[in-house]
Coordinates of C-alpha atoms in Angstrom, one line a residue:
M1 CA -1.6 -30.2 -17.8
K2 CA -2.2 -31.2 -14.2
P3 CA -5.6 -30.4 -12.8
T4 CA -5.7 -27.3 -10.7
D5 CA -5.2 -27.9 -7.0
I6 CA -7.7 -25.4 -5.5
R7 CA -6.7 -26.6 -2.0
N8 CA -3.5 -24.5 -2.4
P9 CA -4.4 -21.2 -0.7
D10 CA -2.3 -19.3 -3.2
Y11 CA -4.4 -20.3 -6.1
F12 CA -7.6 -18.5 -5.4
H13 CA -5.7 -15.8 -3.5
K14 CA -4.0 -14.9 -6.7
V15 CA -7.3 -14.8 -8.5
V16 CA -8.5 -12.1 -6.0
D17 CA -6.1 -9.7 -7.8
C18 CA -6.6 -6.7 -5.4
Q19 CA -5.9 -8.8 -2.3
W20 CA -3.0 -10.5 -3.9
A21 CA -1.4 -7.1 -4.8
C22 CA -2.0 -5.6 -1.4
P23 CA 1.2 -6.1 0.7
A24 CA -0.9 -6.7 3.8
H25 CA -3.3 -8.9 1.8
T26 CA -6.5 -7.1 3.0
P27 CA -9.7 -9.0 2.0
V28 CA -10.8 -6.2 -0.3
P29 CA -14.1 -7.6 -1.8
E30 CA -15.2 -8.7 1.6
Y31 CA -15.1 -5.2 3.1
I32 CA -16.5 -3.6 0.0
R33 CA -19.6 -5.8 0.2
M34 CA -20.0 -4.8 3.8
I35 CA -19.9 -1.1 2.9
A36 CA -22.5 -1.7 0.2
A37 CA -24.7 -3.3 2.9
G38 CA -24.1 -0.3 5.3
R39 CA -22.0 -2.4 7.7
Y40 CA -19.4 0.2 8.1
S41 CA -18.0 -0.9 11.5
D42 CA -17.7 -4.5 10.2
A43 CA -15.8 -3.2 7.1
Y44 CA -13.5 -1.1 9.3
M45 CA -12.7 -4.2 11.5
V46 CA -11.8 -6.3 8.4
N47 CA -9.4 -3.6 7.5
W48 CA -8.1 -3.0 11.0
H49 CA -7.2 -6.7 11.5
S50 CA -5.3 -6.6 8.2
N51 CA -3.8 -3.1 7.5
V52 CA -4.1 -1.6 11.0
F53 CA -4.7 2.0 9.8
P54 CA -7.9 2.1 7.7
G55 CA -8.6 5.8 8.2
I56 CA -5.0 6.8 7.5
L57 CA -4.6 4.4 4.5
G58 CA -8.0 5.4 3.2
R59 CA -6.5 8.8 2.5
T60 CA -2.8 8.2 1.8
C61 CA -2.2 4.6 0.6
D62 CA -0.3 4.2 -2.7
R63 CA -3.0 1.8 -3.8
P64 CA -1.2 -1.2 -5.2
C65 CA -4.5 -2.9 -5.2
E66 CA -6.1 -0.6 -7.8
P67 CA -3.9 -1.3 -10.8
A68 CA -4.6 -5.0 -10.2
C69 CA -8.4 -4.5 -10.0
R70 CA -10.4 -6.6 -12.4
R71 CA -12.8 -3.8 -13.1
G72 CA -9.9 -1.9 -14.7
R73 CA -9.8 -4.7 -17.4
V74 CA -13.4 -3.9 -18.6
E75 CA -13.4 -0.2 -18.0
D76 CA -10.9 2.6 -17.9
E77 CA -10.7 2.9 -14.2
P78 CA -10.6 0.4 -11.3
V79 CA -12.9 0.4 -8.2
A80 CA -11.9 3.2 -5.8
I81 CA -10.7 0.7 -3.3
C82 CA -8.7 3.1 -1.2
R83 CA -11.4 5.7 -0.9
L84 CA -13.9 3.1 0.1
K85 CA -11.7 2.2 2.9
R86 CA -12.0 5.7 4.1
V87 CA -15.8 5.4 3.9
A88 CA -15.6 2.6 6.5
A89 CA -13.5 4.7 8.8
D90 CA -15.6 7.8 8.4
N91 CA -18.9 6.1 9.1
K92 CA -18.1 3.4 11.7
S93 CA -19.4 3.5 15.2
D94 CA -17.2 3.2 18.3
I95 CA -15.2 0.1 17.7
R96 CA -13.0 0.1 20.8
A97 CA -14.8 -2.8 22.4
R98 CA -14.1 -4.9 19.3
L99 CA -10.3 -4.5 19.4
T100 CA -8.2 -7.5 20.3
P101 CA -8.1 -7.7 24.1
I102 CA -4.9 -7.3 26.1
P103 CA -4.3 -10.0 28.7
A104 CA -4.4 -8.9 32.3
V105 CA -1.2 -10.9 33.0
G106 CA 1.7 -10.6 30.6
N107 CA 4.0 -13.4 29.5
G108 CA 7.1 -11.7 31.1
R109 CA 8.8 -10.8 27.9
R110 CA 9.7 -7.3 26.9
I111 CA 10.1 -6.0 23.3
A112 CA 11.6 -2.7 22.3
C113 CA 10.4 -0.9 19.1
I114 CA 12.6 1.9 17.8
G115 CA 10.5 4.5 16.0
A116 CA 6.7 5.1 16.4
G117 CA 5.9 4.8 12.7
P118 CA 3.5 2.3 11.1
S119 CA 5.8 -0.7 11.1
S120 CA 6.7 -0.4 14.8
L121 CA 3.1 0.3 15.7
T122 CA 2.0 -2.8 13.8
V123 CA 4.5 -4.9 15.7
A124 CA 3.1 -3.5 19.0
R125 CA -0.5 -4.1 17.9
D126 CA 0.2 -7.7 17.1
L127 CA 2.4 -8.6 20.1
A128 CA 0.6 -6.8 23.0
P129 CA -2.5 -9.2 22.8
L130 CA -0.1 -12.1 23.2
G131 CA 1.1 -10.8 26.6
Y132 CA 4.3 -9.0 25.5
E133 CA 5.2 -5.7 27.1
V134 CA 6.1 -3.6 24.1
H135 CA 8.2 -0.4 24.6
V136 CA 8.0 2.1 21.7
Y137 CA 10.7 4.8 21.5
D138 CA 10.5 7.9 19.3
G139 CA 12.3 11.2 19.3
E140 CA 9.0 13.1 18.7
K141 CA 6.4 13.9 21.3
Q142 CA 3.6 12.0 19.5
G143 CA 3.3 8.7 17.8
G144 CA 2.9 8.1 14.1
G145 CA 6.4 8.6 12.7
F146 CA 6.5 9.8 9.2
I147 CA 2.7 9.5 8.9
R148 CA 2.6 12.5 11.2
S149 CA 5.7 14.4 10.2
Q150 CA 5.7 14.2 6.4
I151 CA 2.1 13.8 5.2
P152 CA 0.4 17.3 5.1
R153 CA -2.7 17.9 7.2
F154 CA -4.6 18.9 4.1
R155 CA -4.3 15.2 3.1
L156 CA -4.4 13.6 6.5
P157 CA -6.0 15.4 9.5
A158 CA -4.2 15.0 12.9
E159 CA -7.3 13.7 14.6
V160 CA -7.3 10.6 12.3
I161 CA -3.7 9.9 13.2
D162 CA -4.4 10.4 16.9
E163 CA -7.4 8.0 16.8
E164 CA -5.7 5.1 15.0
V165 CA -2.4 5.4 16.8
G166 CA -4.4 5.6 20.1
Y167 CA -6.1 2.3 19.3
I168 CA -2.7 0.7 19.6
T169 CA -1.0 2.7 22.4
D170 CA -4.0 3.5 24.7
R171 CA -5.3 0.0 25.7
G172 CA -2.5 -1.6 27.7
G173 CA 0.5 -3.7 26.8
V174 CA 2.3 -0.8 25.1
V175 CA 4.6 1.6 26.9
T176 CA 5.5 4.7 24.9
H177 CA 8.7 6.6 25.3
Y178 CA 8.0 9.7 23.2
G179 CA 10.6 12.4 23.1
Q180 CA 13.3 9.8 23.7
R181 CA 15.5 9.3 20.7
I182 CA 17.7 6.1 20.8
E183 CA 21.3 7.1 20.4
S184 CA 22.9 3.7 20.8
L185 CA 21.6 0.3 19.8
K186 CA 24.3 -1.3 22.0
A187 CA 23.0 0.5 25.1
L188 CA 19.4 -0.5 24.3
L189 CA 20.4 -4.2 23.9
A190 CA 22.1 -3.9 27.3
E191 CA 18.7 -3.2 28.9
G192 CA 17.8 -6.8 28.5
Y193 CA 14.9 -6.7 26.0
D194 CA 14.0 -10.1 24.6
A195 CA 13.9 -8.7 21.1
V196 CA 14.4 -5.3 19.4
F197 CA 12.5 -4.1 16.4
V198 CA 14.0 -1.3 14.3
G199 CA 11.3 0.7 12.5
S200 CA 13.1 4.1 12.3
G201 CA 12.3 4.8 8.7
A202 CA 14.6 6.4 6.1
P203 CA 15.1 9.7 7.8
R204 CA 17.6 11.4 5.5
G205 CA 16.7 13.2 2.3
R206 CA 19.2 13.2 -0.5
E207 CA 21.3 16.3 -1.0
L208 CA 21.6 18.5 -4.0
D209 CA 25.2 18.7 -5.3
V210 CA 25.5 21.5 -7.8
P211 CA 27.6 24.8 -7.8
G212 CA 26.0 27.5 -5.6
R213 CA 24.3 25.1 -3.2
A214 CA 26.4 26.1 -0.2
E215 CA 26.3 29.8 -0.9
A216 CA 22.5 29.8 -1.1
A217 CA 22.0 27.3 1.7
A218 CA 19.6 29.5 3.8
N219 CA 16.9 29.1 1.1
I220 CA 17.5 25.5 0.0
H221 CA 15.6 23.0 2.1
I222 CA 15.6 19.2 2.2
G223 CA 12.0 18.2 1.4
I224 CA 11.3 15.7 4.1
D225 CA 12.8 18.0 6.8
W226 CA 10.9 21.0 5.5
L227 CA 7.6 19.0 5.5
S228 CA 8.3 18.0 9.1
S229 CA 8.9 21.6 10.1
V230 CA 5.6 22.6 8.5
S231 CA 3.7 19.8 10.2
F232 CA 5.0 20.8 13.6
G233 CA 4.4 24.5 13.0
H234 CA 8.0 25.6 12.8
I235 CA 7.6 26.9 9.3
K236 CA 4.6 29.0 8.5
E237 CA 5.5 30.8 5.2
V238 CA 7.6 30.4 2.1
G239 CA 8.9 32.6 -0.6
K240 CA 6.6 33.7 -3.5
R241 CA 8.7 31.9 -6.1
V242 CA 9.4 28.2 -5.2
I243 CA 11.1 25.5 -7.1
V244 CA 10.5 21.9 -6.0
L245 CA 13.0 19.4 -7.3
G246 CA 11.9 15.8 -7.6
G247 CA 9.1 13.7 -9.1
G248 CA 7.9 11.5 -6.2
N249 CA 5.0 11.9 -3.8
T250 CA 7.2 13.9 -1.4
A251 CA 7.7 16.5 -4.1
M252 CA 3.9 16.6 -4.7
D253 CA 3.4 17.2 -0.9
C254 CA 6.1 19.9 -1.0
C255 CA 4.7 21.8 -3.9
R256 CA 1.1 21.7 -2.6
S257 CA 2.2 22.8 0.9
A258 CA 4.2 25.7 -0.6
R259 CA 1.1 26.9 -2.4
R260 CA -0.7 27.1 0.9
L261 CA 2.1 28.9 2.7
G262 CA 2.3 31.8 0.3
G263 CA 4.0 30.4 -2.8
E264 CA 2.5 32.2 -5.8
Q265 CA 4.8 30.7 -8.5
V266 CA 5.4 27.2 -7.5
S267 CA 7.0 24.9 -10.1
V268 CA 7.9 21.2 -9.9
V269 CA 11.1 20.4 -11.9
V270 CA 11.8 16.8 -12.8
R271 CA 14.7 15.3 -14.8
S272 CA 12.6 12.5 -16.2
G273 CA 9.5 12.5 -18.4
F274 CA 6.0 13.0 -16.9
E275 CA 5.0 9.4 -17.3
E276 CA 8.2 8.2 -15.6
M277 CA 7.7 10.2 -12.5
K278 CA 7.5 8.1 -9.3
A279 CA 4.6 10.1 -7.9
S280 CA 1.2 8.4 -8.0
P281 CA -0.9 9.5 -10.9
W282 CA -3.6 11.0 -8.6
E283 CA -0.9 13.0 -6.7
K284 CA 0.3 14.5 -10.0
E285 CA -3.3 15.3 -10.9
D286 CA -4.0 17.1 -7.6
A287 CA -0.9 19.2 -8.1
L288 CA -1.9 20.2 -11.6
R289 CA -5.5 20.8 -10.5
E290 CA -4.1 23.4 -8.0
G291 CA -2.3 25.2 -10.8
I292 CA 1.2 23.9 -10.2
P293 CA 3.1 23.2 -13.4
I294 CA 5.3 20.1 -13.7
R295 CA 8.3 20.8 -15.9
N296 CA 10.1 17.7 -17.2
F297 CA 13.5 16.8 -18.7
L298 CA 15.3 19.5 -16.8
V299 CA 18.5 18.6 -14.9
P300 CA 19.8 20.9 -12.1
K301 CA 23.0 22.6 -13.2
Q302 CA 23.7 25.6 -11.0
V303 CA 22.1 27.5 -8.1
L304 CA 22.1 31.3 -8.7
H305 CA 22.6 33.7 -5.8
A306 CA 23.5 37.3 -5.1
D307 CA 24.9 38.6 -1.8
G308 CA 24.1 35.2 -0.1
R309 CA 20.5 35.2 -1.3
L310 CA 19.0 32.6 -3.7
T311 CA 17.8 34.1 -6.9
G312 CA 17.1 31.1 -9.1
M313 CA 18.5 27.9 -10.7
V314 CA 19.9 27.0 -14.1
F315 CA 18.7 23.7 -15.7
E316 CA 20.1 21.7 -18.6
K317 CA 17.5 20.5 -21.0
V318 CA 17.8 16.8 -21.8
R319 CA 15.9 14.1 -23.7
A320 CA 15.5 10.4 -23.3
E321 CA 17.3 7.9 -25.4
Y322 CA 16.7 4.1 -25.2
D323 CA 19.1 1.3 -26.1
A324 CA 18.2 -2.0 -27.7
K325 CA 17.2 -3.4 -24.3
G326 CA 14.9 -0.5 -23.5
R327 CA 17.2 1.0 -21.0
R328 CA 16.8 4.8 -20.7
Q329 CA 19.6 7.3 -20.8
L330 CA 19.2 11.1 -20.4
V331 CA 21.3 13.0 -22.9
P332 CA 21.7 16.7 -23.5
S333 CA 19.1 18.0 -26.0
G334 CA 21.4 20.7 -27.3
E335 CA 18.9 23.4 -26.5
P336 CA 19.9 26.5 -24.4
D337 CA 19.9 26.1 -20.6
E338 CA 16.8 27.3 -18.8
V339 CA 16.8 29.7 -15.9
I340 CA 14.0 29.6 -13.4
E341 CA 13.8 32.4 -10.8
A342 CA 13.2 31.4 -7.2
D343 CA 13.1 32.6 -3.6
D344 CA 13.2 29.1 -2.1
V345 CA 14.1 25.6 -3.4
L346 CA 12.7 22.4 -1.9
V347 CA 14.8 19.3 -2.6
A348 CA 12.8 16.1 -2.8
I349 CA 15.0 13.9 -5.0
G350 CA 14.9 10.8 -2.8
Q351 CA 15.5 9.4 0.7
E352 CA 18.1 7.2 2.2
N353 CA 18.7 5.3 5.4
S354 CA 20.8 6.6 8.2
F355 CA 21.9 4.6 11.2
P356 CA 24.5 6.7 13.0
W357 CA 23.2 5.3 16.3
I358 CA 23.9 1.7 15.4
E359 CA 27.5 0.8 16.4
R360 CA 29.4 -1.2 13.8
D361 CA 31.1 -3.5 16.3
I362 CA 28.1 -5.3 17.7
G363 CA 27.7 -7.9 15.0
L364 CA 25.0 -6.2 12.9
E365 CA 26.0 -6.5 9.2
F366 CA 25.2 -3.9 6.5
D367 CA 25.2 -4.2 2.7
K368 CA 27.0 -1.9 0.3
W369 CA 24.0 0.4 0.2
G370 CA 24.1 0.9 4.0
L371 CA 21.0 -1.3 4.6
P372 CA 21.0 -4.0 7.2
Q373 CA 21.5 -7.6 6.0
L374 CA 18.2 -9.3 6.6
D375 CA 16.3 -12.4 5.9
A376 CA 13.7 -11.1 3.5
E377 CA 10.9 -13.3 4.9
T378 CA 11.6 -13.2 8.6
H379 CA 13.2 -9.7 8.8
Q380 CA 15.8 -11.1 11.2
S381 CA 19.2 -9.4 11.2
T382 CA 22.6 -10.9 11.8
I383 CA 21.9 -10.3 15.5
P384 CA 19.3 -13.0 16.1
N385 CA 17.1 -10.9 18.5
V386 CA 17.1 -7.7 16.3
F387 CA 14.6 -7.3 13.5
F388 CA 13.9 -4.6 11.0
G389 CA 10.8 -3.4 9.1
G390 CA 9.4 -0.5 7.1
D391 CA 11.8 1.9 5.3
A392 CA 14.6 1.0 7.7
A393 CA 14.6 -2.6 6.4
F394 CA 14.7 -2.4 2.6
G395 CA 14.7 1.3 1.8
P396 CA 11.8 3.8 1.2
K397 CA 8.5 2.3 0.2
N398 CA 5.1 3.3 1.7
I399 CA 2.8 2.8 4.7
I400 CA 1.1 -0.4 3.5
W401 CA 4.5 -2.1 3.0
A402 CA 5.5 -0.9 6.5
V403 CA 2.4 -2.6 7.9
A404 CA 3.1 -5.8 6.0
H405 CA 6.7 -5.8 7.4
G406 CA 5.4 -5.2 10.9
H407 CA 3.1 -8.3 10.7
A408 CA 5.9 -10.4 9.4
A409 CA 8.4 -9.2 12.0
A410 CA 5.9 -9.7 14.8
I411 CA 5.5 -13.4 13.8
S412 CA 9.3 -13.8 13.8
I413 CA 9.6 -12.1 17.2
D414 CA 6.9 -14.3 18.7
L415 CA 8.5 -17.5 17.3
F416 CA 12.0 -16.3 18.4
C417 CA 10.8 -15.6 22.0
R418 CA 9.2 -19.0 22.1
G419 CA 12.4 -20.7 21.0
E420 CA 11.0 -21.8 17.7
D421 CA 12.5 -21.5 14.2
V422 CA 11.5 -18.1 12.8
R423 CA 11.4 -19.6 9.3
N424 CA 8.6 -21.9 10.3
R425 CA 5.9 -19.4 9.2
P426 CA 2.2 -20.2 10.1
P427 CA -0.2 -20.6 7.1
P428 CA -3.0 -18.2 6.4
D429 CA -6.5 -18.8 7.5
T430 CA -8.7 -19.7 4.5
A431 CA -12.3 -20.6 3.8
L432 CA -14.2 -21.6 0.7
V433 CA -18.0 -21.6 1.1
S434 CA -20.8 -21.9 -1.4
Q435 CA -22.9 -18.8 -1.9
K436 CA -26.0 -20.7 -3.0
M437 CA -29.3 -19.7 -1.5
G438 CA -31.7 -21.2 -3.9
I439 CA -31.6 -22.8 -7.3
H440 CA -30.5 -19.6 -9.0
E441 CA -30.0 -17.2 -6.1
W442 CA -26.7 -16.1 -4.6
S443 CA -25.8 -14.4 -1.4
Y444 CA -24.0 -11.7 -3.2
D445 CA -24.9 -9.2 -5.9
N446 CA -23.6 -10.6 -9.1
D447 CA -25.2 -8.0 -11.6
V448 CA -22.3 -6.9 -13.9
S449 CA -22.9 -3.5 -15.5
L450 CA -20.8 -0.8 -17.0
D451 CA -20.3 1.9 -14.3
L452 CA -17.7 4.6 -14.5
R453 CA -15.8 5.4 -11.4
F454 CA -17.4 7.9 -9.2
K455 CA -15.2 11.0 -8.5
V456 CA -14.3 11.9 -5.0
P457 CA -15.5 15.5 -4.2
H458 CA -12.9 18.1 -3.2
A459 CA -13.1 21.3 -1.2
E460 CA -13.1 24.4 -3.3
D461 CA -9.6 25.6 -4.3
E462 CA -10.4 29.1 -3.0
R463 CA -10.8 27.7 0.5
A464 CA -8.3 24.8 0.3
L465 CA -5.4 26.9 -0.9
R466 CA -5.8 29.4 2.0
D467 CA -5.7 26.8 4.8
I468 CA -3.0 24.2 5.0
T469 CA -5.0 22.2 7.6
L470 CA -8.2 22.0 5.6
E471 CA -8.7 18.5 4.2
V472 CA -8.9 18.8 0.5
E473 CA -10.7 15.4 -0.3
L474 CA -14.1 15.3 1.2
G475 CA -14.6 11.6 0.7
Y476 CA -17.7 9.7 -0.6
D477 CA -21.0 10.2 1.1
R478 CA -22.9 7.0 1.9
E479 CA -25.0 7.1 -1.3
M480 CA -22.0 7.6 -3.6
A481 CA -20.0 5.0 -1.6
F482 CA -22.8 2.5 -2.3
K483 CA -22.7 3.2 -6.0
E484 CA -18.9 2.8 -6.1
A485 CA -19.0 -0.3 -4.0
E486 CA -21.4 -1.9 -6.5
R487 CA -18.7 -1.6 -9.2
C488 CA -16.8 -4.4 -7.4
L489 CA -16.9 -7.6 -9.4
N490 CA -16.6 -9.8 -6.2
C491 CA -13.5 -11.5 -7.4
D492 CA -13.3 -13.5 -4.2
V493 CA -16.5 -15.4 -5.1
Q494 CA -14.9 -18.2 -7.2
T495 CA -16.4 -20.3 -10.0
V496 CA -15.7 -23.9 -8.7
F497 CA -16.1 -26.8 -11.1
S498 CA -17.0 -30.4 -10.3
A499 CA -16.2 -32.7 -13.2
S500 CA -18.2 -35.6 -11.8
L501 CA -21.4 -33.6 -12.2
C502 CA -20.7 -32.3 -15.6
I503 CA -22.7 -33.7 -18.6
E504 CA -20.6 -31.7 -21.1
C505 CA -23.7 -29.9 -22.6
D506 CA -21.6 -26.7 -23.1
A507 CA -24.3 -24.5 -21.8
C508 CA -21.8 -22.7 -19.6
V509 CA -19.6 -22.1 -22.7
D510 CA -22.6 -20.6 -24.6
I511 CA -23.7 -18.2 -21.9
C512 CA -20.3 -17.0 -20.7
P513 CA -20.2 -13.2 -21.6
V514 CA -16.4 -13.1 -21.9
D515 CA -15.7 -16.6 -23.5
C516 CA -13.5 -17.7 -20.7
I517 CA -14.7 -21.3 -20.5
T518 CA -13.5 -24.0 -23.0
F519 CA -13.9 -27.8 -23.2
T520 CA -11.0 -29.1 -25.2
P521 CA -8.5 -31.9 -25.5
D522 CA -5.6 -31.6 -23.0
G523 CA -2.2 -30.4 -24.0
E524 CA 0.9 -28.4 -23.0
E525 CA 0.0 -25.0 -21.5
S526 CA 1.7 -23.0 -24.3
D527 CA -0.5 -24.9 -26.8
L528 CA -3.6 -25.0 -24.7
R529 CA -3.7 -21.2 -24.3
T530 CA -3.9 -20.7 -28.0
R531 CA -6.8 -23.3 -28.5
L532 CA -9.3 -21.7 -26.1
K533 CA -12.5 -20.0 -27.2
A534 CA -10.7 -16.8 -26.4
P535 CA -6.9 -17.1 -26.4
A536 CA -5.4 -16.7 -22.9
L537 CA -2.7 -14.1 -23.4
N538 CA -2.0 -13.0 -19.9
L539 CA 0.7 -15.5 -18.7
T540 CA 0.8 -14.0 -15.2
Q541 CA -2.7 -15.3 -14.5
D542 CA -3.4 -19.1 -14.2
L543 CA -5.7 -21.3 -16.1
Y544 CA -8.3 -23.3 -14.1
I545 CA -8.1 -26.8 -15.4
Q546 CA -10.2 -29.9 -14.4
D547 CA -10.1 -33.3 -15.9
G548 CA -12.2 -36.5 -15.3
L549 CA -14.8 -35.7 -18.0
K550 CA -16.4 -38.6 -19.8
T551 CA -15.2 -37.6 -23.2
G552 CA -11.6 -37.3 -22.0
R553 CA -11.6 -33.6 -22.6
V554 CA -10.6 -31.0 -20.0
M555 CA -12.4 -28.0 -18.7
V556 CA -10.3 -24.9 -19.0
K557 CA -11.2 -21.5 -17.6
D558 CA -9.1 -18.4 -18.2
E559 CA -9.0 -16.7 -14.7
D560 CA -7.7 -13.5 -16.3
V561 CA -11.0 -12.5 -18.0
C562 CA -13.6 -14.2 -15.8
L563 CA -16.0 -11.6 -14.3
H564 CA -17.3 -13.9 -11.5
C565 CA -20.8 -13.1 -12.7
G566 CA -22.1 -16.6 -11.9
M567 CA -24.0 -17.0 -15.2
C568 CA -22.2 -20.4 -15.8
A569 CA -23.5 -21.6 -12.4
E570 CA -27.0 -20.3 -13.1
R571 CA -27.2 -21.9 -16.5
C572 CA -25.7 -25.3 -15.5
P573 CA -28.5 -28.0 -15.3
T574 CA -26.5 -30.3 -13.0
G575 CA -24.8 -27.9 -10.6
A576 CA -21.4 -28.7 -11.9
W577 CA -20.5 -25.1 -11.4
D578 CA -20.9 -23.4 -8.0
M579 CA -20.1 -19.9 -6.8
Q580 CA -18.0 -20.2 -3.6
K581 CA -16.6 -17.4 -1.6
F582 CA -12.9 -17.6 -0.9
L583 CA -11.7 -15.8 2.2
L584 CA -8.1 -15.6 3.1
E585 CA -6.7 -13.9 6.2
A586 CA -2.9 -13.6 6.1
A587 CA -1.0 -15.1 9.1
K588 CA -0.3 -12.8 12.0
A589 CA 1.3 -13.3 15.4
V590 CA -1.9 -12.1 17.1
K591 CA -3.8 -15.0 15.6
G592 CA -1.4 -17.5 17.2
V593 CA -1.8 -19.6 20.4
H594 CA -0.9 -17.6 23.5
A595 CA 2.0 -20.0 24.1
C596 CA 4.1 -17.6 26.1
A597 CA 1.4 -16.8 28.5
A598 CA 0.8 -20.5 29.0
E599 CA 4.4 -21.0 29.9

């Protein structure tokens, strides 16, 4: 095999599994170490530069980083990365003076953002410091988009949204047009904006199409619309018997909200199995903890009603069958239908895009699913100065993906406005620095121990279920946050090998606690993986290989199981192993040269 080129920024980036899995590529171990050191404001700023909404995401993120966490390979649960992010937000000082400054004189270019959700706000956050005048349009009277309208206040307090949206909109460079819904893209383009970003989300919930739906319409509500009405105070109560249809996070928000608005018998009904539900595991756990049953393998068949009033629903019982390729099909179980009585039904069976305000004669192409045809990397549409991001781009995902889209689109808009090729993406900023302080001392805590994940405390159910605005999760205090932060294995501190210093004494092989280092004759990867001291079975994680040894062998380290403990570097008599911190900051428009202002 060829020796590993550690100059390629993707190599060590991929080893930092949590950061690699994060769509915004937040330097997770970096900010966790800062939290352990009590540097909460510094930790917040690391997050702010990357994911823009640390306090919001610290409560609501879908946490793609956590399933990737290396701690989850040695214990049952990963580091509580998301909830540590909230610790930084809850304990920081006033950071407004540290935000990227807005130039006093702009570059003369105007950008329109449609929607004031996380994707549009990220575009505004990145472009305003470059001198762009960014105009943000939204039909609601406050910014935040679906963050504000669909996430219940018991999960995300309004003051957190106000604060982090305000960091973007209240310091110049951004002009907000709240309460002004865009009704025509053609008309907006005619206003002469240099570029338009569409971050309008996926605003339409999927309908329920079964007999009786129309007759009982008064008590059947589309989940996302119902949550919005609850958030803005238009709905303050619900029937005592409530059925929530759907197995995603929206359904979990609906059922928990219904409990707080007077629902005494609230049930979630899902056509799939429990494990196949799209809701995050912790969202399902919270619903169950609050006494809400989740009933699986039930398919809506009929809405029951009497005198125009909803009385319940009929469900067909199904079971899952799998073909030879593992594809699932739901088939009738043959058991009798089940009837569930209800006063209200909340339909949360999915969301879809809706662009009635985009004319079909202006050159903007759509695919067969009604989504705009985009370049997946640049987010540019078939109209060169129109870009998309968030749910409006590729369908419903989550906040952190919307932020990642916003960063990518902001780079494209900046390049486009400067007359450059939008496909010429800037590289990330990287650094690889030794952590050596003495012969056997490191600048980071490398003690690896078995520590179970610390549970986040919750408000008592008796109080929480009476007040829909009371935040349920209380968050870690500083002491508990320190203990949880210490569970991080510092995956960004890499074991870097220098073959020219190695005397092949095998001391590192002997001391490695997970047998991830092997000195062996070279060979094809498929063969080499089987000949290591511990077979390297995870094909998605690379092998670190270096040649140039005097015996002609190669050093092979399985990056999948390495704990980054540094014992190899401590034991090595010649310093052939070194612990070097790898820091990667994903490319952003705001990091670029202020070329437009210079022009």
